[in-house]
Short mmCIF file of C-alpha atoms in Angstrom, two decimals:
data_model
loop_
_atom_site.label_atom_id
_atom_site.label_comp_id
_atom_site.label_asym_id
_atom_site.label_seq_id
_atom_site.Cartn_x
_atom_site.Cartn_y
_atom_site.Cartn_z
CA MET A 238 116.07 91.52 107.44
CA PHE A 239 117.74 93.13 104.46
CA TYR A 240 118.94 96.76 104.53
CA ASP A 241 120.57 99.15 102.06
CA ASP A 242 123.98 97.47 102.32
CA ASP A 243 122.39 94.12 101.40
CA ALA A 244 120.95 95.40 98.12
CA ASP A 245 122.75 96.58 94.98
CA LEU A 246 120.80 99.05 92.87
CA HIS A 247 123.23 98.36 90.01
CA ALA A 248 121.43 95.04 89.52
CA LEU A 249 118.86 97.13 87.63
CA ASP A 250 121.45 98.78 85.37
CA GLY A 251 120.47 98.37 81.73
CA LYS A 252 117.04 97.05 82.70
CA THR A 253 113.65 98.63 82.22
CA VAL A 254 111.08 98.32 84.99
CA ALA A 255 107.45 98.29 83.86
CA ILE A 256 104.90 99.31 86.48
CA ILE A 257 101.40 98.14 85.55
CA GLY A 258 98.98 100.54 87.21
CA TYR A 259 99.35 104.04 88.63
CA GLY A 260 97.24 104.04 91.77
CA SER A 261 98.37 104.44 95.37
CA GLN A 262 101.31 102.03 95.13
CA GLY A 263 101.92 102.37 91.40
CA HIS A 264 102.63 106.07 91.45
CA ALA A 265 104.92 105.77 94.49
CA HIS A 266 106.95 102.88 93.05
CA SER A 267 107.27 104.58 89.66
CA LEU A 268 108.42 107.92 91.01
CA ASN A 269 110.76 106.47 93.64
CA LEU A 270 112.42 104.21 91.08
CA LYS A 271 112.74 107.10 88.62
CA ASP A 272 114.35 109.24 91.34
CA SER A 273 116.71 106.33 92.06
CA GLY A 274 117.93 106.45 88.45
CA VAL A 275 116.01 103.42 87.19
CA ASP A 276 114.51 103.34 83.68
CA VAL A 277 110.75 103.17 84.29
CA VAL A 278 107.75 102.75 82.00
CA VAL A 279 104.15 102.80 83.23
CA GLY A 280 101.52 100.50 81.75
CA LEU A 281 98.06 102.07 81.52
CA ARG A 282 95.07 101.56 79.26
CA PRO A 283 94.50 104.39 76.74
CA GLY A 284 91.88 106.75 78.12
CA SER A 285 92.79 106.13 81.74
CA ASP A 286 92.68 109.27 83.89
CA SER A 287 96.08 108.26 85.24
CA VAL A 288 97.84 108.67 81.87
CA ALA A 289 97.97 112.46 82.17
CA LYS A 290 99.11 112.25 85.81
CA ALA A 291 101.97 109.89 85.01
CA GLU A 292 103.08 111.89 82.00
CA ALA A 293 102.95 115.12 84.01
CA ASN A 294 105.38 113.47 86.44
CA GLY A 295 107.83 112.85 83.61
CA LEU A 296 107.09 109.15 83.17
CA ARG A 297 106.84 107.25 79.89
CA VAL A 298 103.41 105.65 79.45
CA LEU A 299 102.48 102.73 77.21
CA ASP A 300 99.50 100.41 77.11
CA PRO A 301 99.95 97.44 79.51
CA ALA A 302 100.94 94.92 76.84
CA ALA A 303 103.54 97.24 75.32
CA ALA A 304 104.88 98.18 78.76
CA ALA A 305 105.32 94.52 79.69
CA ASP A 306 107.06 93.92 76.37
CA ALA A 307 109.46 96.79 77.11
CA GLY A 308 110.12 95.68 80.68
CA ASP A 309 112.79 93.33 81.97
CA VAL A 310 111.11 93.61 85.37
CA VAL A 311 107.30 93.82 85.39
CA MET A 312 105.50 94.86 88.57
CA VAL A 313 101.71 94.36 88.64
CA LEU A 314 100.12 96.98 90.90
CA VAL A 315 96.47 96.96 89.88
CA PRO A 316 93.76 95.79 92.33
CA ASP A 317 93.79 92.04 93.09
CA GLU A 318 90.50 91.41 91.32
CA LEU A 319 91.95 92.75 88.04
CA HIS A 320 95.11 90.64 88.03
CA GLY A 321 93.65 87.81 85.97
CA LYS A 322 92.44 90.13 83.22
CA VAL A 323 95.65 92.16 83.21
CA TRP A 324 97.74 88.98 83.12
CA ASP A 325 95.98 87.94 79.93
CA GLU A 326 97.08 91.25 78.41
CA ILE A 327 100.71 91.29 79.54
CA LYS A 328 101.84 87.66 79.69
CA GLY A 329 102.86 87.67 76.03
CA GLY A 330 105.38 90.41 76.75
CA LEU A 331 107.35 88.49 79.37
CA GLU A 332 110.39 86.75 77.97
CA PRO A 333 112.44 83.92 79.54
CA GLY A 334 114.59 85.35 82.33
CA ASN A 335 112.33 88.34 83.03
CA LEU A 336 111.19 89.04 86.60
CA LEU A 337 107.47 89.26 87.37
CA LEU A 338 106.72 91.13 90.59
CA THR A 339 103.52 91.62 92.54
CA GLY A 340 102.79 93.82 95.54
CA HIS A 341 100.63 91.14 97.18
CA GLY A 342 100.61 87.37 96.87
CA PHE A 343 96.87 86.90 96.30
CA SER A 344 96.87 86.38 92.54
CA ILE A 345 99.78 83.94 92.52
CA LEU A 346 98.64 81.95 95.56
CA TYR A 347 95.07 81.59 94.32
CA GLY A 348 95.85 81.02 90.64
CA LEU A 349 94.67 84.26 89.01
CA ILE A 350 98.17 84.43 87.54
CA GLU A 351 99.89 81.22 86.41
CA PRO A 352 103.39 82.27 85.31
CA PRO A 353 105.51 80.15 82.95
CA GLN A 354 108.42 78.24 84.46
CA ASP A 355 111.11 80.19 82.60
CA ILE A 356 110.65 83.53 84.39
CA ASP A 357 111.43 84.70 87.92
CA VAL A 358 108.46 85.51 90.16
CA ALA A 359 108.76 87.50 93.38
CA LEU A 360 106.83 89.74 95.72
CA ILE A 361 107.87 93.18 96.96
CA ALA A 362 105.33 94.58 99.42
CA PRO A 363 105.88 97.87 101.28
CA LYS A 364 104.09 97.74 104.62
CA GLY A 365 102.41 101.09 104.19
CA PRO A 366 100.12 102.95 101.76
CA GLY A 367 101.55 104.46 98.60
CA HIS A 368 101.50 108.07 99.78
CA MET A 369 103.62 107.04 102.77
CA VAL A 370 106.04 105.10 100.54
CA ARG A 371 106.52 108.24 98.47
CA ARG A 372 106.64 110.72 101.33
CA GLN A 373 109.16 108.80 103.41
CA PHE A 374 111.35 108.25 100.37
CA LEU A 375 111.45 112.00 99.75
CA GLU A 376 112.24 112.58 103.42
CA GLY A 377 115.23 110.24 103.20
CA SER A 378 113.72 107.38 105.16
CA GLY A 379 111.66 104.43 103.95
CA VAL A 380 108.69 102.23 104.68
CA PRO A 381 109.72 98.68 105.68
CA GLY A 382 108.76 95.96 103.24
CA LEU A 383 108.52 92.25 102.49
CA ILE A 384 110.22 90.11 99.86
CA ALA A 385 109.21 86.62 98.81
CA ILE A 386 110.51 84.45 96.00
CA HIS A 387 107.94 82.21 94.32
CA GLN A 388 110.04 81.12 91.34
CA ASP A 389 113.77 81.58 90.73
CA ALA A 390 114.39 80.49 87.14
CA THR A 391 117.57 82.57 86.73
CA GLY A 392 119.05 82.37 90.22
CA SER A 393 118.90 86.18 90.41
CA ALA A 394 115.34 86.74 91.63
CA GLN A 395 116.36 87.80 95.12
CA ARG A 396 119.23 90.01 93.96
CA ILE A 397 117.04 91.90 91.48
CA GLY A 398 114.08 91.94 93.86
CA LEU A 399 116.20 93.54 96.57
CA ALA A 400 117.50 96.10 94.06
CA TYR A 401 113.87 96.99 93.30
CA ALA A 402 113.12 97.23 97.03
CA LYS A 403 116.09 99.56 97.44
CA GLY A 404 114.92 101.66 94.52
CA ILE A 405 111.57 102.36 96.20
CA GLY A 406 113.18 102.99 99.61
CA CYS A 407 112.13 99.86 101.50
CA THR A 408 115.66 98.71 102.38
CA ARG A 409 116.08 101.96 104.32
CA GLY A 410 113.44 100.70 106.76
CA GLY A 411 114.30 97.01 106.41
CA VAL A 412 112.98 94.24 104.17
CA PHE A 413 111.76 91.03 105.81
CA GLU A 414 111.94 87.73 103.92
CA THR A 415 108.70 85.75 103.81
CA THR A 416 106.70 83.48 101.48
CA PHE A 417 103.76 84.17 99.18
CA LYS A 418 101.53 81.99 101.37
CA GLU A 419 102.53 83.67 104.63
CA GLU A 420 102.28 87.21 103.25
CA THR A 421 98.89 86.64 101.67
CA GLU A 422 97.23 84.78 104.52
CA THR A 423 98.49 87.08 107.29
CA ASP A 424 97.63 90.17 105.23
CA LEU A 425 94.06 89.01 104.56
CA PHE A 426 93.57 88.00 108.18
CA GLY A 427 94.89 91.32 109.49
CA GLU A 428 92.59 93.25 107.16
CA GLN A 429 89.49 91.23 107.94
CA ALA A 430 89.81 90.51 111.66
CA VAL A 431 91.70 93.52 113.01
CA LEU A 432 92.71 96.46 110.82
CA CYS A 433 89.61 96.97 108.69
CA GLY A 434 86.78 94.57 109.49
CA GLY A 435 87.47 94.32 113.21
CA ALA A 436 88.29 97.97 113.83
CA SER A 437 85.49 99.34 111.62
CA GLU A 438 82.84 97.18 113.26
CA LEU A 439 84.14 97.98 116.76
CA VAL A 440 84.06 101.73 116.06
CA GLN A 441 80.56 101.58 114.60
CA ALA A 442 79.23 99.40 117.43
CA GLY A 443 80.66 101.75 120.06
CA PHE A 444 79.24 104.81 118.29
CA GLU A 445 75.78 103.24 118.00
CA THR A 446 75.80 102.08 121.63
CA LEU A 447 76.36 105.64 122.88
CA VAL A 448 73.87 107.22 120.48
CA GLU A 449 71.17 104.66 121.29
CA ALA A 450 71.72 105.44 124.98
CA GLY A 451 70.89 109.09 124.28
CA TYR A 452 74.35 110.65 124.07
CA ASN A 453 75.23 113.39 121.59
CA PRO A 454 76.35 111.79 118.28
CA GLN A 455 79.23 114.26 118.05
CA MET A 456 80.52 113.15 121.46
CA ALA A 457 80.11 109.52 120.42
CA TYR A 458 82.11 110.20 117.25
CA PHE A 459 84.96 111.84 119.15
CA GLU A 460 85.17 109.06 121.74
CA CYS A 461 84.82 106.05 119.45
CA LEU A 462 86.43 107.15 116.17
CA HIS A 463 88.36 110.42 116.32
CA GLU A 464 90.46 109.52 119.37
CA LEU A 465 91.28 106.08 117.98
CA LYS A 466 94.16 107.61 116.01
CA LEU A 467 95.75 108.90 119.22
CA ILE A 468 95.75 105.41 120.72
CA VAL A 469 96.94 103.73 117.52
CA ASP A 470 99.80 106.24 117.20
CA LEU A 471 100.91 105.35 120.74
CA MET A 472 100.77 101.62 119.92
CA TYR A 473 102.72 102.22 116.71
CA GLU A 474 105.43 104.18 118.52
CA LYS A 475 105.62 102.33 121.85
CA GLY A 476 103.73 99.02 121.64
CA LEU A 477 100.81 98.05 123.86
CA ALA A 478 102.78 98.53 127.10
CA GLY A 479 103.95 101.97 126.01
CA MET A 480 100.41 102.97 125.07
CA ARG A 481 99.15 101.87 128.48
CA TYR A 482 101.95 103.80 130.18
CA SER A 483 100.87 106.97 128.35
CA ILE A 484 97.14 106.85 129.14
CA SER A 485 95.49 107.54 132.48
CA ASN A 486 95.39 104.91 135.22
CA THR A 487 91.60 104.91 134.88
CA ALA A 488 91.84 104.11 131.16
CA GLU A 489 94.49 101.47 131.78
CA TYR A 490 92.40 99.74 134.46
CA GLY A 491 89.39 99.82 132.13
CA ASP A 492 91.57 98.26 129.42
CA TYR A 493 92.56 95.30 131.58
CA THR A 494 89.15 94.66 133.12
CA ARG A 495 86.75 95.36 130.23
CA GLY A 496 88.65 94.59 127.03
CA LYS A 497 88.13 90.84 127.30
CA ARG A 498 84.40 91.39 127.76
CA VAL A 499 84.34 92.92 124.27
CA ILE A 500 86.82 90.52 122.65
CA THR A 501 85.43 87.29 124.06
CA ASP A 502 86.18 83.61 123.50
CA GLN A 503 83.42 83.73 120.89
CA THR A 504 85.24 86.58 119.11
CA ARG A 505 88.49 84.63 119.15
CA ALA A 506 86.70 81.58 117.76
CA ALA A 507 85.32 83.75 114.95
CA MET A 508 88.86 84.97 114.21
CA LYS A 509 90.04 81.37 113.91
CA GLN A 510 87.18 80.64 111.52
CA ILE A 511 88.09 83.67 109.40
CA LEU A 512 91.69 82.44 109.27
CA ALA A 513 90.53 78.95 108.30
CA GLU A 514 88.49 80.39 105.40
CA ILE A 515 91.57 82.25 104.20
CA GLN A 516 93.82 79.19 104.50
CA SER A 517 91.37 76.93 102.66
CA GLY A 518 90.92 79.41 99.82
CA ALA A 519 87.20 79.84 100.63
CA PHE A 520 87.52 83.61 100.98
CA ALA A 521 89.47 83.89 97.72
CA ARG A 522 86.84 81.85 95.87
CA GLU A 523 84.08 84.03 97.36
CA TRP A 524 85.81 87.28 96.34
CA ILE A 525 86.61 86.00 92.85
CA ALA A 526 82.98 84.90 92.40
CA GLU A 527 81.78 88.30 93.62
CA ASN A 528 83.87 90.01 90.95
CA ASN A 529 82.77 87.59 88.25
CA ALA A 530 79.18 88.48 89.17
CA GLY A 531 79.82 92.21 88.71
CA GLN A 532 80.42 93.18 92.37
CA GLU A 533 76.69 93.70 93.01
CA SER A 534 76.83 92.75 96.71
CA PHE A 535 80.12 94.58 97.23
CA ARG A 536 78.77 97.82 95.78
CA ARG A 537 75.55 97.52 97.79
CA MET A 538 77.49 97.09 101.05
CA ARG A 539 79.73 100.04 100.18
CA ALA A 540 76.68 102.26 99.59
CA GLU A 541 74.99 101.10 102.80
CA GLN A 542 78.05 101.84 104.93
CA ALA A 543 78.54 105.26 103.32
CA GLY A 544 75.03 106.18 104.45
CA THR A 545 75.42 105.39 108.17
CA GLN A 546 75.07 108.02 110.88
CA VAL A 547 78.69 107.76 111.98
CA GLU A 548 79.69 108.76 108.42
CA SER A 549 77.38 111.77 108.22
CA VAL A 550 78.34 113.02 111.69
CA GLY A 551 82.01 112.49 110.95
CA LYS A 552 81.89 114.29 107.62
CA ASP A 553 80.32 117.33 109.26
CA LEU A 554 82.86 117.39 112.10
CA ARG A 555 85.86 116.88 109.84
CA SER A 556 84.74 119.80 107.66
CA GLN A 557 85.32 122.00 110.73
CA MET A 558 88.82 120.64 111.36
CA SER A 559 91.07 122.70 109.11
CA TRP A 560 94.11 120.62 110.03
CA ILE A 561 92.63 117.43 108.50
CA ASP A 562 92.99 116.95 104.76
CA THR A 563 89.63 115.51 103.72
CA ALA A 564 90.13 115.88 99.96
CA PHE A 565 91.03 112.24 99.34
CA HIS A 566 87.82 110.92 100.84
CA GLU A 567 85.30 113.70 100.35
#
């Protein structure tokens, strides 16, 4: 693990950092680096809604190609599926000895970006969403992060990468050294099997089981979705054992005796198959093909899920909870 004392922000002295994209991570990285005294330029296409937002925050905005040309360090923070197209726009601006950064290893590992041999290539990945990266920075703390070096043409990739990580606040929480392969494959697996795919399907299945049995949909929502945050917060703060210590004995006994009836050997086998598809590149090829085909299936699935009962019930209930900020989603 690397912390503040292991990173020297002066490694970025005299350098310009170009952030390509101004979404969740892009805005947080740009503003944190600016507040850390780093010269920052944001790369956005003319006409993007984000141009006005970035300029209102006191940031210099150029089109992506010009931003990359101005940058000594270029961080690509657009969605994975856009990396190939963006790379075609910016690669001419990277000079020998520049550092190319990504926030996720997908595009390098699966060949959407094929960098020349005369530049440094590294990954800096905060382990939290952009709003948390920004908020914790302002509070004086920081979201932990990952660093990986894919290519070290100059011998300075780690030193400059750690300076970048310090500039966005990650070394305050600790930066763990990994590889592009490990970061990408574990990240995809976590998203698909546990954090997003697994959790979403479990919540929806539980909700539908109660509703189909005749229970009030609002009660089903509270039990299977709303209260999930309480349990996850306990896990986050105290681990599984600490969570179990904090719940009732009845809930703890139900955990031990019923959990494995939900997550069965068949479920574990499916997890291993999901991991195998990630490791072989099958998932990456599927996702790339989906994007090349215009995202038709992806958009259809998104629309179908937005129309489920758990969504409509939840939207109504959340509108009555003044303490929940629903603006981002609704």
